[in-house]
Amino acid sequence: MRLRPRSIRTRDTLVAAVLAAVVSGAIAVGADFGIRGTVRADLVQDTAQSARRTSAAIRDGSLASPIPDDTGGRVLIQVVGPGGNLLDATPAAGRRAPVSDYRPPRDQRVRDFQQCSGGGLGRRCEIVEAIRVTTAPDSVVVYAATPVPAVLANGALEVLLLLGVLALSALAAWVTWRVVGRTLRPVALIRAQLAEISGSDLSRRVPQPSGEDEIAELAATANRTLDRLERAVDRQRQFASDASHELRTPIAGLRANLEDASMHPEDTDLKAVVESALRDTDRLEHIVTDLLLLARIGTGDAAREVLDLGDLARREIDRRDGAARTADAPRLVADLAPGVRVNGVRMQFVRLLGNLLDNAERYADGTVAVSVSSSGGFAVLTVQDDGAGIPEGDRERVFARFTRLDSARSRHAGGTGLGLAIAREIAQAHGGSLGIEDSVRGARFVLRLPLAAEKDRA
Ligand code: ADP
């Protein structure tokens, strides 16, 4: 069974009602005991006083008949003989039967008690003081009786207190229900609006309540999240359409070549067709590999380690120098500071460096300079060529996916247009940045990465 109500409003209302009931219940119980105790003490005192005064008057023989009543008939006094016969009484008490048939024993001459009769609302109680005037066996007994107020005798006091407790709990519940309802109204509006926002329409925003309370904060946060979501979805959509466009061109080329060969086999140079098909397949493979890599960067799948950036650059440069190079390949010069360590995924850094060097070698006239240093808590790697450079207005654009400034040339060289996008994505996934900075000649790419913390270097 589910005891916890689902709605906050119901839950808070219940809690307030129960709390109010417990607190006011405790106060009511205290008040009940207090009232009963004080009233009874007063009654006992009055009754005892009257009884004692009468008993003293009997002993010194000064008791009048009927007994004078100075309480306005409130306290009834009777003097009863040893046989239960009424000897004397106050005017009001003379008309009723003996107050009690209890005779105090000789060793305990005085006693007070409460006696009740009747039931329900008609229940009557009185406080009785019985005094055996002397220790003689035939001593008379003085009874004084004071009625207990009706609200105490018939339980009306408890009923009233209980009604008070119920009324207070109901009031607490009602106030809580109203207040929580008003507080949560904006939440309901936000929820309704969020429910209507779908993946296809992310332009809508939730209503923003005025003020700076938690709910206004919630709405602001939800709207900021929607902003980010909208941008991300836009980016994904753009990316998917770019990607399919990029893939369609080589596929169409491939298809045209193959169709042509199959329709005119006699005019076809089979070797040339296959070579061209292989080139297109290569290109498709590159694009798909790059797209997959882009999707995976920063997802936390790959293991990170502490890497010496200078070592990494040295290896990449040596590998390129060692590979068969054409005569007009640019010269690679390096200025690598030792001990510049960063935390990251080795394969991704190799890829980043590879992409920068591929571009630099492609666009350089004669030299590519690579440097590694550290400054202000960051490792700084620069790759600079002496080519035509990148106009200031294009320096951000080249990092977008599938951007090529000089399409014929880079397409011919097999670039996918994803190289710099991948490189920047890797830098950012490692808490760093990649940008193009001013240089006297050629393009100057600058990578900044946070240095590995001292404790990671062991
Ligand atoms: P691509 O696969 O075309 O090389 P990139 O993302 O690596 O894709 O580069 C995007 C574009 O940026 C290139 O097409 C080229 O126009 C420009 N670019 C990149 N590096 C350089 C450079 N060192 N000098 C001049 N232009 C560059």
Short mmCIF file of C-alpha atoms and ligand atoms in Angstrom, two decimals:
data_model
loop_
_atom_site.label_atom_id
_atom_site.label_comp_id
_atom_site.label_asym_id
_atom_site.label_seq_id
_atom_site.Cartn_x
_atom_site.Cartn_y
_atom_site.Cartn_z
CA MET A 1 0.00 0.00 0.00
CA ARG A 2 1.23 3.49 -0.82
CA LEU A 3 1.05 5.67 2.24
CA ARG A 4 2.97 8.61 0.82
CA PRO A 5 0.73 10.85 -1.27
CA ARG A 6 2.14 11.70 -4.69
CA SER A 7 1.31 15.38 -4.66
CA ILE A 8 3.51 17.78 -2.70
CA ARG A 9 0.42 19.85 -1.96
CA THR A 10 -1.41 16.91 -0.35
CA ARG A 11 1.73 15.83 1.48
CA ASP A 12 2.44 19.28 2.95
CA THR A 13 -1.21 19.73 3.89
CA LEU A 14 -1.23 16.39 5.72
CA VAL A 15 2.02 17.21 7.51
CA ALA A 16 0.67 20.63 8.59
CA ALA A 17 -2.60 19.12 9.81
CA VAL A 18 -0.85 16.34 11.75
CA LEU A 19 1.65 18.80 13.26
CA ALA A 20 -1.12 21.20 14.26
CA ALA A 21 -3.09 18.31 15.77
CA VAL A 22 -0.08 17.04 17.75
CA VAL A 23 0.93 20.47 19.05
CA SER A 24 -2.57 21.75 19.84
CA GLY A 25 -3.49 18.28 21.19
CA ALA A 26 -0.59 18.47 23.65
CA ILE A 27 -1.61 21.99 24.66
CA ALA A 28 -5.24 20.84 25.06
CA VAL A 29 -4.26 17.91 27.28
CA GLY A 30 -2.13 20.27 29.41
CA ALA A 31 -4.97 22.78 29.62
CA ASP A 32 -7.43 20.04 30.56
CA PHE A 33 -5.24 18.84 33.46
CA GLY A 34 -4.51 22.42 34.50
CA ILE A 35 -8.16 23.52 34.55
CA ARG A 36 -9.33 20.39 36.33
CA GLY A 37 -6.51 20.62 38.90
CA THR A 38 -7.06 24.31 39.74
CA VAL A 39 -10.86 24.11 39.90
CA ARG A 40 -10.71 20.99 42.07
CA ALA A 41 -8.15 22.56 44.41
CA ASP A 42 -10.36 25.66 44.83
CA LEU A 43 -13.47 23.56 45.43
CA VAL A 44 -11.70 21.31 47.94
CA GLN A 45 -10.41 24.36 49.80
CA ASP A 46 -13.84 26.06 50.00
CA THR A 47 -15.56 22.83 51.00
CA ALA A 48 -12.96 21.99 53.65
CA GLN A 49 -13.15 25.50 55.11
CA SER A 50 -16.94 25.34 55.50
CA ALA A 51 -16.79 21.84 56.99
CA ARG A 52 -14.06 22.81 59.45
CA ARG A 53 -15.84 25.95 60.53
CA THR A 54 -19.02 23.92 61.23
CA SER A 55 -17.09 21.20 63.05
CA ALA A 56 -15.40 23.83 65.27
CA ALA A 57 -18.80 25.44 65.98
CA ILE A 58 -20.21 22.07 67.05
CA ARG A 59 -17.25 21.48 69.38
CA ASP A 60 -17.62 24.82 71.13
CA GLY A 61 -21.42 24.55 71.11
CA SER A 62 -22.04 27.67 69.07
CA LEU A 63 -23.65 26.08 65.99
CA ALA A 64 -26.93 27.67 65.00
CA SER A 65 -29.87 25.84 63.46
CA PRO A 66 -30.29 26.00 60.55
CA ILE A 67 -26.61 26.43 59.84
CA PRO A 68 -26.04 29.93 58.42
CA ASP A 69 -24.98 29.88 54.76
CA ASP A 70 -22.44 32.50 53.74
CA THR A 71 -21.75 30.95 50.31
CA GLY A 72 -25.09 31.77 48.71
CA GLY A 73 -26.15 28.13 48.66
CA ARG A 74 -23.06 26.98 46.82
CA VAL A 75 -21.65 24.85 49.63
CA LEU A 76 -24.19 22.56 51.27
CA ILE A 77 -23.53 21.58 54.89
CA GLN A 78 -25.17 18.77 56.82
CA VAL A 79 -24.58 17.47 60.34
CA VAL A 80 -25.49 13.78 60.57
CA GLY A 81 -25.86 11.75 63.78
CA PRO A 82 -24.38 8.27 64.37
CA GLY A 83 -27.54 6.59 63.09
CA GLY A 84 -27.55 8.50 59.82
CA ASN A 85 -30.19 10.95 61.02
CA LEU A 86 -29.91 14.56 59.79
CA LEU A 87 -29.37 16.78 62.84
CA ASP A 88 -28.72 20.16 61.30
CA ALA A 89 -28.09 21.67 57.82
CA THR A 90 -27.82 24.86 55.82
CA PRO A 91 -31.25 25.94 54.48
CA ALA A 92 -30.61 24.51 50.99
CA ALA A 93 -29.16 21.24 52.34
CA GLY A 94 -31.98 20.54 54.76
CA ARG A 95 -34.23 19.45 51.91
CA ARG A 96 -32.03 16.72 50.53
CA ALA A 97 -31.07 13.28 51.72
CA PRO A 98 -27.77 12.88 53.60
CA VAL A 99 -24.87 13.81 51.33
CA SER A 100 -23.07 10.53 51.94
CA ASP A 101 -23.31 7.45 54.11
CA TYR A 102 -19.54 7.35 54.50
CA ARG A 103 -18.48 7.78 58.18
CA PRO A 104 -14.81 8.64 58.67
CA PRO A 105 -13.12 6.21 61.11
CA ARG A 106 -11.68 7.47 64.41
CA ASP A 107 -8.07 7.32 63.31
CA GLN A 108 -8.73 9.40 60.18
CA ARG A 109 -11.36 11.94 61.04
CA VAL A 110 -11.12 14.09 57.95
CA ARG A 111 -11.52 12.99 54.34
CA ASP A 112 -12.35 14.63 51.07
CA PHE A 113 -13.55 12.84 47.96
CA GLN A 114 -15.54 13.33 44.80
CA GLN A 115 -18.81 11.56 44.15
CA CYS A 116 -20.81 11.51 40.96
CA SER A 117 -24.23 10.39 39.80
CA GLY A 118 -26.04 10.14 36.49
CA GLY A 119 -24.47 9.66 33.06
CA GLY A 120 -23.82 11.44 29.82
CA LEU A 121 -24.57 15.14 29.72
CA GLY A 122 -26.67 14.86 32.88
CA ARG A 123 -23.79 13.60 35.00
CA ARG A 124 -23.39 15.57 38.24
CA CYS A 125 -20.41 15.52 40.56
CA GLU A 126 -19.63 17.12 43.88
CA ILE A 127 -16.62 17.50 46.09
CA VAL A 128 -17.39 16.25 49.59
CA GLU A 129 -15.52 16.92 52.83
CA ALA A 130 -16.51 14.60 55.70
CA ILE A 131 -15.31 15.45 59.25
CA ARG A 132 -15.90 13.27 62.25
CA VAL A 133 -16.24 15.95 64.92
CA THR A 134 -14.79 13.88 67.80
CA THR A 135 -13.17 10.46 68.26
CA ALA A 136 -16.12 9.36 70.44
CA PRO A 137 -17.98 6.32 68.95
CA ASP A 138 -21.25 8.29 68.75
CA SER A 139 -19.63 11.38 67.20
CA VAL A 140 -21.64 13.37 64.72
CA VAL A 141 -20.23 13.82 61.19
CA VAL A 142 -20.17 17.12 59.33
CA TYR A 143 -20.54 16.87 55.53
CA ALA A 144 -19.85 19.80 53.26
CA ALA A 145 -20.55 19.34 49.51
CA THR A 146 -19.82 21.67 46.61
CA PRO A 147 -21.07 20.83 43.12
CA VAL A 148 -18.41 20.52 40.41
CA PRO A 149 -19.20 22.85 37.42
CA ALA A 150 -21.19 20.98 34.77
CA VAL A 151 -18.56 21.32 31.99
CA LEU A 152 -16.08 19.45 34.19
CA ALA A 153 -18.53 16.86 35.44
CA ASN A 154 -20.04 15.74 32.14
CA GLY A 155 -16.91 15.80 29.92
CA ALA A 156 -18.03 18.89 27.98
CA LEU A 157 -14.61 20.48 28.61
CA GLU A 158 -12.85 17.64 26.76
CA VAL A 159 -15.35 17.82 23.92
CA LEU A 160 -14.75 21.57 23.60
CA LEU A 161 -10.97 21.13 23.68
CA LEU A 162 -11.18 18.37 21.06
CA LEU A 163 -13.29 20.61 18.82
CA GLY A 164 -10.64 23.33 19.26
CA VAL A 165 -7.88 20.92 18.24
CA LEU A 166 -9.86 19.80 15.18
CA ALA A 167 -10.60 23.40 14.19
CA LEU A 168 -6.94 24.39 14.51
CA SER A 169 -5.81 21.37 12.44
CA ALA A 170 -8.40 22.14 9.79
CA LEU A 171 -7.25 25.77 9.70
CA ALA A 172 -3.59 24.73 9.38
CA ALA A 173 -4.52 22.29 6.60
CA TRP A 174 -6.56 24.89 4.73
CA VAL A 175 -3.86 27.59 4.98
CA THR A 176 -1.16 25.13 3.86
CA TRP A 177 -3.32 23.89 0.98
CA ARG A 178 -3.84 27.46 -0.23
CA VAL A 179 -0.26 28.63 0.24
CA VAL A 180 1.36 25.54 -1.31
CA GLY A 181 -1.16 25.64 -4.13
CA ARG A 182 -0.25 29.24 -4.90
CA THR A 183 3.49 28.51 -4.64
CA LEU A 184 3.28 25.52 -6.95
CA ARG A 185 1.07 27.13 -9.58
CA PRO A 186 4.07 28.34 -11.64
CA VAL A 187 5.54 24.82 -11.41
CA ALA A 188 2.39 23.41 -12.97
CA LEU A 189 2.63 26.01 -15.76
CA ILE A 190 6.31 25.20 -16.33
CA ARG A 191 5.54 21.48 -16.38
CA ALA A 192 2.67 21.91 -18.86
CA GLN A 193 4.85 24.00 -21.15
CA LEU A 194 7.77 21.55 -20.92
CA ALA A 195 5.42 18.68 -21.75
CA GLU A 196 4.42 20.48 -24.94
CA ILE A 197 7.96 21.21 -26.07
CA SER A 198 9.07 18.40 -28.33
CA GLY A 199 12.22 17.59 -30.18
CA SER A 200 10.77 19.14 -33.33
CA ASP A 201 9.91 22.47 -31.69
CA LEU A 202 12.61 23.55 -29.30
CA SER A 203 12.05 27.25 -29.86
CA ARG A 204 9.48 27.58 -27.06
CA ARG A 205 10.41 28.54 -23.52
CA VAL A 206 8.75 27.94 -20.14
CA PRO A 207 7.00 30.88 -18.42
CA GLN A 208 9.42 32.82 -16.24
CA PRO A 209 7.85 33.88 -12.90
CA SER A 210 8.99 37.24 -11.55
CA GLY A 211 11.34 37.37 -8.57
CA GLU A 212 14.45 35.39 -7.77
CA ASP A 213 13.13 32.50 -5.73
CA GLU A 214 13.80 28.81 -6.31
CA ILE A 215 10.96 28.43 -8.80
CA ALA A 216 12.11 31.45 -10.82
CA GLU A 217 15.59 29.90 -10.76
CA LEU A 218 14.14 26.59 -11.94
CA ALA A 219 12.39 28.31 -14.85
CA ALA A 220 15.57 30.22 -15.76
CA THR A 221 17.63 27.04 -15.62
CA ALA A 222 15.07 25.14 -17.69
CA ASN A 223 15.15 27.93 -20.29
CA ARG A 224 18.95 27.96 -20.39
CA THR A 225 18.92 24.18 -20.84
CA LEU A 226 16.39 24.57 -23.65
CA ASP A 227 18.68 27.18 -25.26
CA ARG A 228 21.58 24.76 -25.18
CA LEU A 229 19.40 21.90 -26.35
CA GLU A 230 18.09 23.96 -29.26
CA ARG A 231 21.61 24.92 -30.28
CA ALA A 232 22.81 21.33 -29.97
CA VAL A 233 19.90 19.98 -31.98
CA ASP A 234 20.47 22.67 -34.63
CA ARG A 235 24.12 21.73 -34.78
CA GLN A 236 23.30 18.04 -35.08
CA ARG A 237 20.76 18.73 -37.81
CA GLN A 238 23.23 20.89 -39.71
CA PHE A 239 25.90 18.28 -39.23
CA ALA A 240 23.69 15.44 -40.42
CA SER A 241 22.74 17.36 -43.55
CA ASP A 242 26.40 18.35 -44.18
CA ALA A 243 27.48 14.77 -43.64
CA SER A 244 24.92 13.29 -46.00
CA HIS A 245 25.80 15.93 -48.57
CA GLU A 246 29.52 15.16 -48.24
CA LEU A 247 28.87 11.45 -48.59
CA ARG A 248 26.50 11.85 -51.50
CA THR A 249 29.08 13.45 -53.84
CA PRO A 250 31.65 10.62 -53.81
CA ILE A 251 28.88 8.01 -53.88
CA ALA A 252 27.32 9.70 -56.93
CA GLY A 253 30.74 9.85 -58.63
CA LEU A 254 31.37 6.21 -57.90
CA ARG A 255 27.98 5.20 -59.17
CA ALA A 256 28.33 7.22 -62.40
CA ASN A 257 31.70 5.64 -63.16
CA LEU A 258 30.49 2.12 -62.50
CA GLU A 259 27.28 2.60 -64.52
CA ASP A 260 29.27 4.00 -67.39
CA ALA A 261 31.66 1.04 -67.31
CA SER A 262 28.84 -1.47 -67.15
CA MET A 263 26.98 0.15 -70.07
CA HIS A 264 30.01 0.53 -72.34
CA PRO A 265 32.37 -2.25 -71.32
CA GLU A 266 34.08 -2.14 -74.70
CA ASP A 267 35.17 1.52 -74.27
CA THR A 268 36.16 1.09 -70.64
CA ASP A 269 39.66 1.07 -69.24
CA LEU A 270 38.88 -1.33 -66.42
CA LYS A 271 42.07 -0.49 -64.51
CA ALA A 272 41.28 3.25 -64.53
CA VAL A 273 37.68 2.65 -63.42
CA VAL A 274 38.75 0.44 -60.54
CA GLU A 275 41.41 2.92 -59.45
CA SER A 276 38.95 5.77 -59.49
CA ALA A 277 36.42 3.65 -57.58
CA LEU A 278 39.08 2.82 -55.00
CA ARG A 279 39.92 6.53 -54.59
CA ASP A 280 36.24 7.31 -53.99
CA THR A 281 35.98 4.42 -51.54
CA ASP A 282 39.05 5.72 -49.71
CA ARG A 283 37.50 9.11 -49.42
CA LEU A 284 34.23 7.68 -48.13
CA GLU A 285 36.15 5.64 -45.60
CA HIS A 286 38.03 8.73 -44.41
CA ILE A 287 34.84 10.72 -43.97
CA VAL A 288 33.10 7.91 -42.08
CA THR A 289 36.15 7.35 -39.84
CA ASP A 290 36.35 11.05 -39.06
CA LEU A 291 32.62 11.31 -38.36
CA LEU A 292 32.85 8.38 -35.95
CA LEU A 293 35.86 9.92 -34.25
CA LEU A 294 34.05 13.25 -33.89
CA ALA A 295 31.08 11.53 -32.33
CA ARG A 296 33.31 9.77 -29.80
CA ILE A 297 35.58 12.61 -28.63
CA GLY A 298 34.87 13.67 -25.07
CA THR A 299 32.49 10.79 -24.31
CA GLY A 300 34.93 9.52 -21.68
CA ASP A 301 35.40 6.09 -23.32
CA ALA A 302 39.14 6.44 -23.86
CA ALA A 303 41.70 6.13 -21.05
CA ARG A 304 43.68 9.26 -20.15
CA GLU A 305 47.33 9.31 -19.20
CA VAL A 306 50.03 11.87 -18.50
CA LEU A 307 51.81 12.68 -21.77
CA ASP A 308 54.95 14.67 -22.53
CA LEU A 309 53.82 17.00 -25.31
CA GLY A 310 57.42 17.61 -26.53
CA ASP A 311 58.05 13.84 -26.82
CA LEU A 312 54.80 13.37 -28.66
CA ALA A 313 55.66 16.14 -31.18
CA ARG A 314 59.22 14.80 -31.59
CA ARG A 315 57.91 11.32 -32.47
CA GLU A 316 55.41 12.66 -34.98
CA ILE A 317 58.07 14.81 -36.66
CA ASP A 318 60.58 11.93 -36.76
CA ARG A 319 57.93 9.66 -38.23
CA ARG A 320 57.28 12.18 -41.00
CA ASP A 321 60.98 12.76 -41.63
CA GLY A 322 61.52 8.99 -41.79
CA ALA A 323 58.68 8.39 -44.25
CA ALA A 324 59.37 8.55 -47.96
CA ARG A 325 59.06 12.23 -48.75
CA THR A 326 58.84 13.98 -52.05
CA ALA A 327 61.65 16.34 -52.97
CA ASP A 328 59.48 19.43 -52.57
CA ALA A 329 58.07 18.41 -49.15
CA PRO A 330 58.49 21.24 -46.64
CA ARG A 331 61.22 21.10 -44.02
CA LEU A 332 60.08 20.44 -40.44
CA VAL A 333 61.89 22.47 -37.75
CA ALA A 334 61.20 21.93 -34.06
CA ASP A 335 61.76 23.84 -30.82
CA LEU A 336 60.46 21.51 -28.10
CA ALA A 337 60.80 22.33 -24.40
CA PRO A 338 61.27 19.22 -22.22
CA GLY A 339 58.91 18.21 -19.40
CA VAL A 340 55.76 19.91 -20.68
CA ARG A 341 53.20 17.36 -19.52
CA VAL A 342 49.48 17.21 -20.09
CA ASN A 343 46.74 14.79 -19.18
CA GLY A 344 44.89 13.17 -22.05
CA VAL A 345 44.14 10.44 -24.55
CA ARG A 346 47.34 9.65 -26.50
CA MET A 347 45.65 8.61 -29.74
CA GLN A 348 43.60 11.80 -29.80
CA PHE A 349 46.66 14.04 -29.32
CA VAL A 350 48.50 12.15 -32.08
CA ARG A 351 45.50 12.75 -34.30
CA LEU A 352 45.29 16.45 -33.40
CA LEU A 353 48.98 17.00 -34.09
CA GLY A 354 48.71 14.94 -37.29
CA ASN A 355 45.85 17.07 -38.58
CA LEU A 356 47.73 20.33 -37.91
CA LEU A 357 50.92 19.01 -39.53
CA ASP A 358 49.03 17.59 -42.54
CA ASN A 359 47.50 21.00 -43.20
CA ALA A 360 50.75 22.88 -42.57
CA GLU A 361 52.71 20.61 -44.91
CA ARG A 362 49.98 20.91 -47.49
CA TYR A 363 49.96 24.73 -47.48
CA ALA A 364 53.60 25.55 -46.60
CA ASP A 365 55.99 26.92 -49.18
CA GLY A 366 59.16 25.50 -47.66
CA THR A 367 59.14 25.25 -43.87
CA VAL A 368 56.89 24.15 -41.03
CA ALA A 369 57.90 25.17 -37.50
CA VAL A 370 56.63 23.28 -34.45
CA SER A 371 57.18 24.54 -30.89
CA VAL A 372 56.23 23.29 -27.43
CA SER A 373 56.51 25.44 -24.30
CA SER A 374 54.59 26.17 -21.12
CA SER A 375 53.18 29.45 -19.90
CA GLY A 376 50.73 30.42 -17.14
CA GLY A 377 49.73 26.87 -16.20
CA PHE A 378 49.17 25.90 -19.83
CA ALA A 379 51.10 23.81 -22.28
CA VAL A 380 51.40 25.72 -25.56
CA LEU A 381 51.99 23.98 -28.89
CA THR A 382 52.27 26.00 -32.09
CA VAL A 383 52.37 24.80 -35.68
CA GLN A 384 53.35 27.47 -38.14
CA ASP A 385 53.88 27.29 -41.89
CA ASP A 386 55.17 29.80 -44.38
CA GLY A 387 52.32 29.47 -46.87
CA ALA A 388 49.61 31.92 -47.86
CA GLY A 389 48.05 31.90 -44.38
CA ILE A 390 44.36 32.18 -43.54
CA PRO A 391 42.56 35.54 -43.90
CA GLU A 392 41.46 36.96 -40.55
CA GLY A 393 37.75 36.66 -41.49
CA ASP A 394 38.06 32.90 -42.09
CA ARG A 395 39.96 32.03 -38.94
CA GLU A 396 36.88 30.79 -37.06
CA ARG A 397 35.12 29.38 -40.10
CA VAL A 398 37.85 26.85 -40.87
CA PHE A 399 37.09 25.05 -37.60
CA ALA A 400 33.51 24.36 -38.65
CA ARG A 401 32.79 20.92 -40.00
CA PHE A 402 33.25 20.44 -43.74
CA THR A 403 34.63 23.94 -44.30
CA ARG A 404 37.21 24.16 -47.08
CA LEU A 405 38.53 27.49 -48.17
CA ASP A 406 40.17 26.23 -51.31
CA SER A 407 37.93 23.30 -52.18
CA ALA A 408 39.57 22.13 -55.40
CA ARG A 409 42.99 21.92 -53.85
CA SER A 410 42.14 20.28 -50.53
CA ARG A 411 39.65 17.92 -52.11
CA HIS A 412 42.28 16.80 -54.47
CA ALA A 413 44.58 16.21 -51.53
CA GLY A 414 41.99 14.00 -49.90
CA GLY A 415 40.95 16.33 -47.05
CA THR A 416 37.52 15.66 -45.58
CA GLY A 417 36.99 19.17 -44.23
CA LEU A 418 36.74 17.64 -40.77
CA GLY A 419 40.43 17.85 -39.76
CA LEU A 420 40.32 21.17 -37.88
CA ALA A 421 36.86 20.46 -36.43
CA ILE A 422 38.26 17.24 -34.96
CA ALA A 423 41.40 18.99 -33.70
CA ARG A 424 39.43 21.70 -31.91
CA GLU A 425 36.97 19.17 -30.49
CA ILE A 426 39.88 17.18 -29.03
CA ALA A 427 41.45 20.32 -27.54
CA GLN A 428 38.17 21.33 -25.92
CA ALA A 429 37.44 17.84 -24.62
CA HIS A 430 40.75 18.14 -22.75
CA GLY A 431 39.87 21.53 -21.26
CA GLY A 432 42.03 23.40 -23.77
CA SER A 433 41.63 25.57 -26.84
CA LEU A 434 42.81 25.66 -30.44
CA GLY A 435 42.90 28.81 -32.51
CA ILE A 436 44.70 30.70 -35.24
CA GLU A 437 46.86 33.64 -34.18
CA ASP A 438 48.58 36.44 -36.07
CA SER A 439 51.91 35.72 -37.70
CA VAL A 440 54.22 37.55 -40.08
CA ARG A 441 53.80 34.87 -42.69
CA GLY A 442 51.65 31.76 -43.16
CA ALA A 443 49.16 30.26 -40.76
CA ARG A 444 50.00 29.95 -37.08
CA PHE A 445 47.89 27.40 -35.13
CA VAL A 446 48.15 27.65 -31.34
CA LEU A 447 46.99 24.83 -29.03
CA ARG A 448 46.68 25.50 -25.30
CA LEU A 449 46.13 22.65 -22.81
CA PRO A 450 46.08 22.71 -19.02
CA LEU A 451 49.36 21.35 -17.60
CA ALA A 452 49.03 18.01 -15.78
CA ALA A 453 48.76 18.50 -11.99
CA GLU A 454 52.00 17.83 -10.04
CA LYS A 455 50.44 14.81 -8.28
CA ASP A 456 49.59 13.16 -11.63
CA ARG A 457 53.16 13.21 -12.82
CA ALA A 458 54.57 10.46 -10.63
P1 ADP B 1 40.72 19.67 -44.81
O1 ADP B 1 40.39 18.25 -44.75
O2 ADP B 1 40.11 20.35 -45.97
O3 ADP B 1 42.15 19.97 -44.62
P2 ADP B 1 40.51 21.03 -42.35
O4 ADP B 1 39.41 21.13 -41.39
O5 ADP B 1 41.77 20.43 -41.87
O6 ADP B 1 39.95 20.28 -43.60
O7 ADP B 1 40.82 22.44 -42.88
C1 ADP B 1 39.77 23.28 -43.29
C2 ADP B 1 40.26 24.33 -44.26
O8 ADP B 1 41.09 25.25 -43.57
C3 ADP B 1 41.10 23.79 -45.34
O9 ADP B 1 40.30 23.31 -46.40
C4 ADP B 1 41.92 24.99 -45.76
O10 ADP B 1 41.18 25.78 -46.62
C5 ADP B 1 42.08 25.75 -44.44
N1 ADP B 1 43.42 25.52 -43.85
C6 ADP B 1 43.71 24.61 -42.89
N2 ADP B 1 45.01 24.69 -42.54
C7 ADP B 1 45.56 25.66 -43.28
C8 ADP B 1 46.88 26.22 -43.38
N3 ADP B 1 47.91 25.76 -42.64
N4 ADP B 1 47.09 27.23 -44.26
C9 ADP B 1 46.04 27.67 -45.01
N5 ADP B 1 44.78 27.20 -44.97
C10 ADP B 1 44.53 26.19 -44.10
#
